[in-house]
CSV table of C-alpha atoms in Angstrom, one decimal:
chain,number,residue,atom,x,y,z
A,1,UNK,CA,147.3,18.5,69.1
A,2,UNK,CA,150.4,18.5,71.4
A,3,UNK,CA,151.9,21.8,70.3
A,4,UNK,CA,149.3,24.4,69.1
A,5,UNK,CA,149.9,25.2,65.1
A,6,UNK,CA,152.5,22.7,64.5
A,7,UNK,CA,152.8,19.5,62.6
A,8,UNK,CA,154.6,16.9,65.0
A,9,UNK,CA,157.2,14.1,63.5
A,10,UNK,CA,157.4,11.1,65.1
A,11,UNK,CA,160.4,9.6,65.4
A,12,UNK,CA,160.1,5.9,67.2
A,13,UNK,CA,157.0,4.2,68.1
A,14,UNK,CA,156.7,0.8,69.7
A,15,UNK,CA,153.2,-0.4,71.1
A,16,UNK,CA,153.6,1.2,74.5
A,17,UNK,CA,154.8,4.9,73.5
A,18,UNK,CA,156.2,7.3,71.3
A,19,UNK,CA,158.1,9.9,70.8
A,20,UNK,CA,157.6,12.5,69.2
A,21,UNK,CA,159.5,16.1,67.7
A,22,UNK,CA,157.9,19.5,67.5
A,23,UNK,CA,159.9,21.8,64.8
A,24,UNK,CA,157.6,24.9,65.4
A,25,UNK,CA,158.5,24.9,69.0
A,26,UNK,CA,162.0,23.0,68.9
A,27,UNK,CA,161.0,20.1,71.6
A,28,UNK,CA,160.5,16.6,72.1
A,29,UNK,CA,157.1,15.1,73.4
A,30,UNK,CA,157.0,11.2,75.0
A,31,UNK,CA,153.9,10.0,74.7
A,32,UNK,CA,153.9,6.6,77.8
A,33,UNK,CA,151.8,5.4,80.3
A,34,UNK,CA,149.0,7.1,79.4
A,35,UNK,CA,150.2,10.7,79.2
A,36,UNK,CA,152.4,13.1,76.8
A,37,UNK,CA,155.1,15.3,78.3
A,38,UNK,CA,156.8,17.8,76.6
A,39,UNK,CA,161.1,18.6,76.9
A,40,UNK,CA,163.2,21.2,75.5
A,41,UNK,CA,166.0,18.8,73.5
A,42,UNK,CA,168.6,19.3,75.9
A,43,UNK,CA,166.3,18.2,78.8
A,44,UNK,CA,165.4,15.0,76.7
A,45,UNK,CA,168.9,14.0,75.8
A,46,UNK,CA,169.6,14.4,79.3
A,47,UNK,CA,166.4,12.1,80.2
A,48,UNK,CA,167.3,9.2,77.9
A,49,UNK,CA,170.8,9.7,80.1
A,50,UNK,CA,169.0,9.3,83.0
A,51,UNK,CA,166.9,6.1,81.3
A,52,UNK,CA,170.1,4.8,79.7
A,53,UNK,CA,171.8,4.3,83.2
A,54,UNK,CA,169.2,1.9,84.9
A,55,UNK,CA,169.9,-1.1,85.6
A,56,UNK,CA,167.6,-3.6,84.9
A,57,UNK,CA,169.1,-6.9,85.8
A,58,UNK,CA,169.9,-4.9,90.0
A,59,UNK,CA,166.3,-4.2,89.7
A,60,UNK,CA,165.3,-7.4,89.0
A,61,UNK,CA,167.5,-9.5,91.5
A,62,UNK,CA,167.6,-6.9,94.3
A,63,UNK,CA,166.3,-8.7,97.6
A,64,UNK,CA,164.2,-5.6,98.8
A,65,UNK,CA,160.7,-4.7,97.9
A,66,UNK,CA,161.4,-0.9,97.4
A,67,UNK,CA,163.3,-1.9,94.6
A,68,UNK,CA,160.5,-3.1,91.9
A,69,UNK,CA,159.9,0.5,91.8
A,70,UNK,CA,162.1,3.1,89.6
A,71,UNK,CA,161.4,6.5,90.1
A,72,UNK,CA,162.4,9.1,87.8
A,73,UNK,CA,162.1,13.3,87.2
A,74,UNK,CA,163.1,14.6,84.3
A,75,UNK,CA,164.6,18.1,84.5
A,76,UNK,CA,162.4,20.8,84.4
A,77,UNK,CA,159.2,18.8,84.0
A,78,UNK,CA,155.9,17.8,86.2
A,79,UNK,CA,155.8,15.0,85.5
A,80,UNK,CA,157.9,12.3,87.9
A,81,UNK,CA,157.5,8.7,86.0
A,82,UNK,CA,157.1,5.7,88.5
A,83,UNK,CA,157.8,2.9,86.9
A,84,UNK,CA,158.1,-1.1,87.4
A,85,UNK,CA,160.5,-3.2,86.1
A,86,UNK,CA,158.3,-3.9,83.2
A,87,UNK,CA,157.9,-0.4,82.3
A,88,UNK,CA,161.3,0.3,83.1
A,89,UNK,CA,162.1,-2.1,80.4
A,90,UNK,CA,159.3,-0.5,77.6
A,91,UNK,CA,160.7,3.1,78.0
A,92,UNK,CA,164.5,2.0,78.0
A,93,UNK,CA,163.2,0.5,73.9
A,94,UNK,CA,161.2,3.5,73.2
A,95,UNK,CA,164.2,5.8,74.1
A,96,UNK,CA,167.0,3.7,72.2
A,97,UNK,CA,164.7,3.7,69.8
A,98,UNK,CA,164.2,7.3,69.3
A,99,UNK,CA,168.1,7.7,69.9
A,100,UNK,CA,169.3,5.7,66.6
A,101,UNK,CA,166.5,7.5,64.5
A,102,UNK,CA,167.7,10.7,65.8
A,103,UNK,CA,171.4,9.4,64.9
A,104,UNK,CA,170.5,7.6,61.5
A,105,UNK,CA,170.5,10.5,59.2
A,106,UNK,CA,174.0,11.5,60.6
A,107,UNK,CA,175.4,8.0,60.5
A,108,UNK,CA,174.0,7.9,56.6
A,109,UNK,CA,175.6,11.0,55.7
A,110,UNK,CA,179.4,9.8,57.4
A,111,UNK,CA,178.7,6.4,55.5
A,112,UNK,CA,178.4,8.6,52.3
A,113,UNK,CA,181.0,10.7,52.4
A,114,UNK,CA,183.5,7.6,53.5
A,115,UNK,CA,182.3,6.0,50.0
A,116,UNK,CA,182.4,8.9,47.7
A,117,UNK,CA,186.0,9.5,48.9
A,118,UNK,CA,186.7,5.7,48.3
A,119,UNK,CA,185.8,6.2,44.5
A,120,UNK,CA,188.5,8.9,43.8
């Protein structure tokens, strides 16, 4: 288990990751590439940011060789993902992914209240 005595919730998966929420310790893990890293929920809001703001169509028709390669590191981790276009492209859908299930129940509620006011 990822976080010792608690029950984890997943929130997105695809076939190439996961991410996941810890209510016992108040985190988010990403499980990608092989290997699960943990963030406090600021520091992953921050990370899907940081994901958000890559460009995949500069990466793909930049004329050097250094760019094939994204490198990122999250705030306050070890981990420092180095990732190809491909992956690039895997972990932007896993993290807007996550992002509108973590929205969803918010969105529902606003979509509620708009319609019970509507029936007054």
């Amino acid at each position: 288990m990822l976080c010792g005595l608690a029950s984890l919730e997943e929130i997105f998966r695809t076939e190439h990751g996961a991410v996941l929420q810890c209510s016992n310790k108040n985190c988010y893990w990403l499980e990608f590439a092989g290997d699960c890293t943990p963030f406090k929920v600021a520091d992953f809001i921050s990370f899907r940011k940081q994901v958000d703001t890559i460009a995949v169509d500069e990466l793909l028709y930049a004329p050097t060789s250094s760019s094939d390669l994204t490198i990122l590191m999250p705030f306050r981790s070890q981990r420092c993902f180095v990732l190809n276009v491909t992956e690039v492209v895997r972990l932007k859908e896993l993290m807007q992914g996550a992002k509108f299930m973590m929205e969803l129940p918010g969105v529902i509620k606003d979509c509620l209240k708009v319609s019970s006011l509507q029936s007054y």
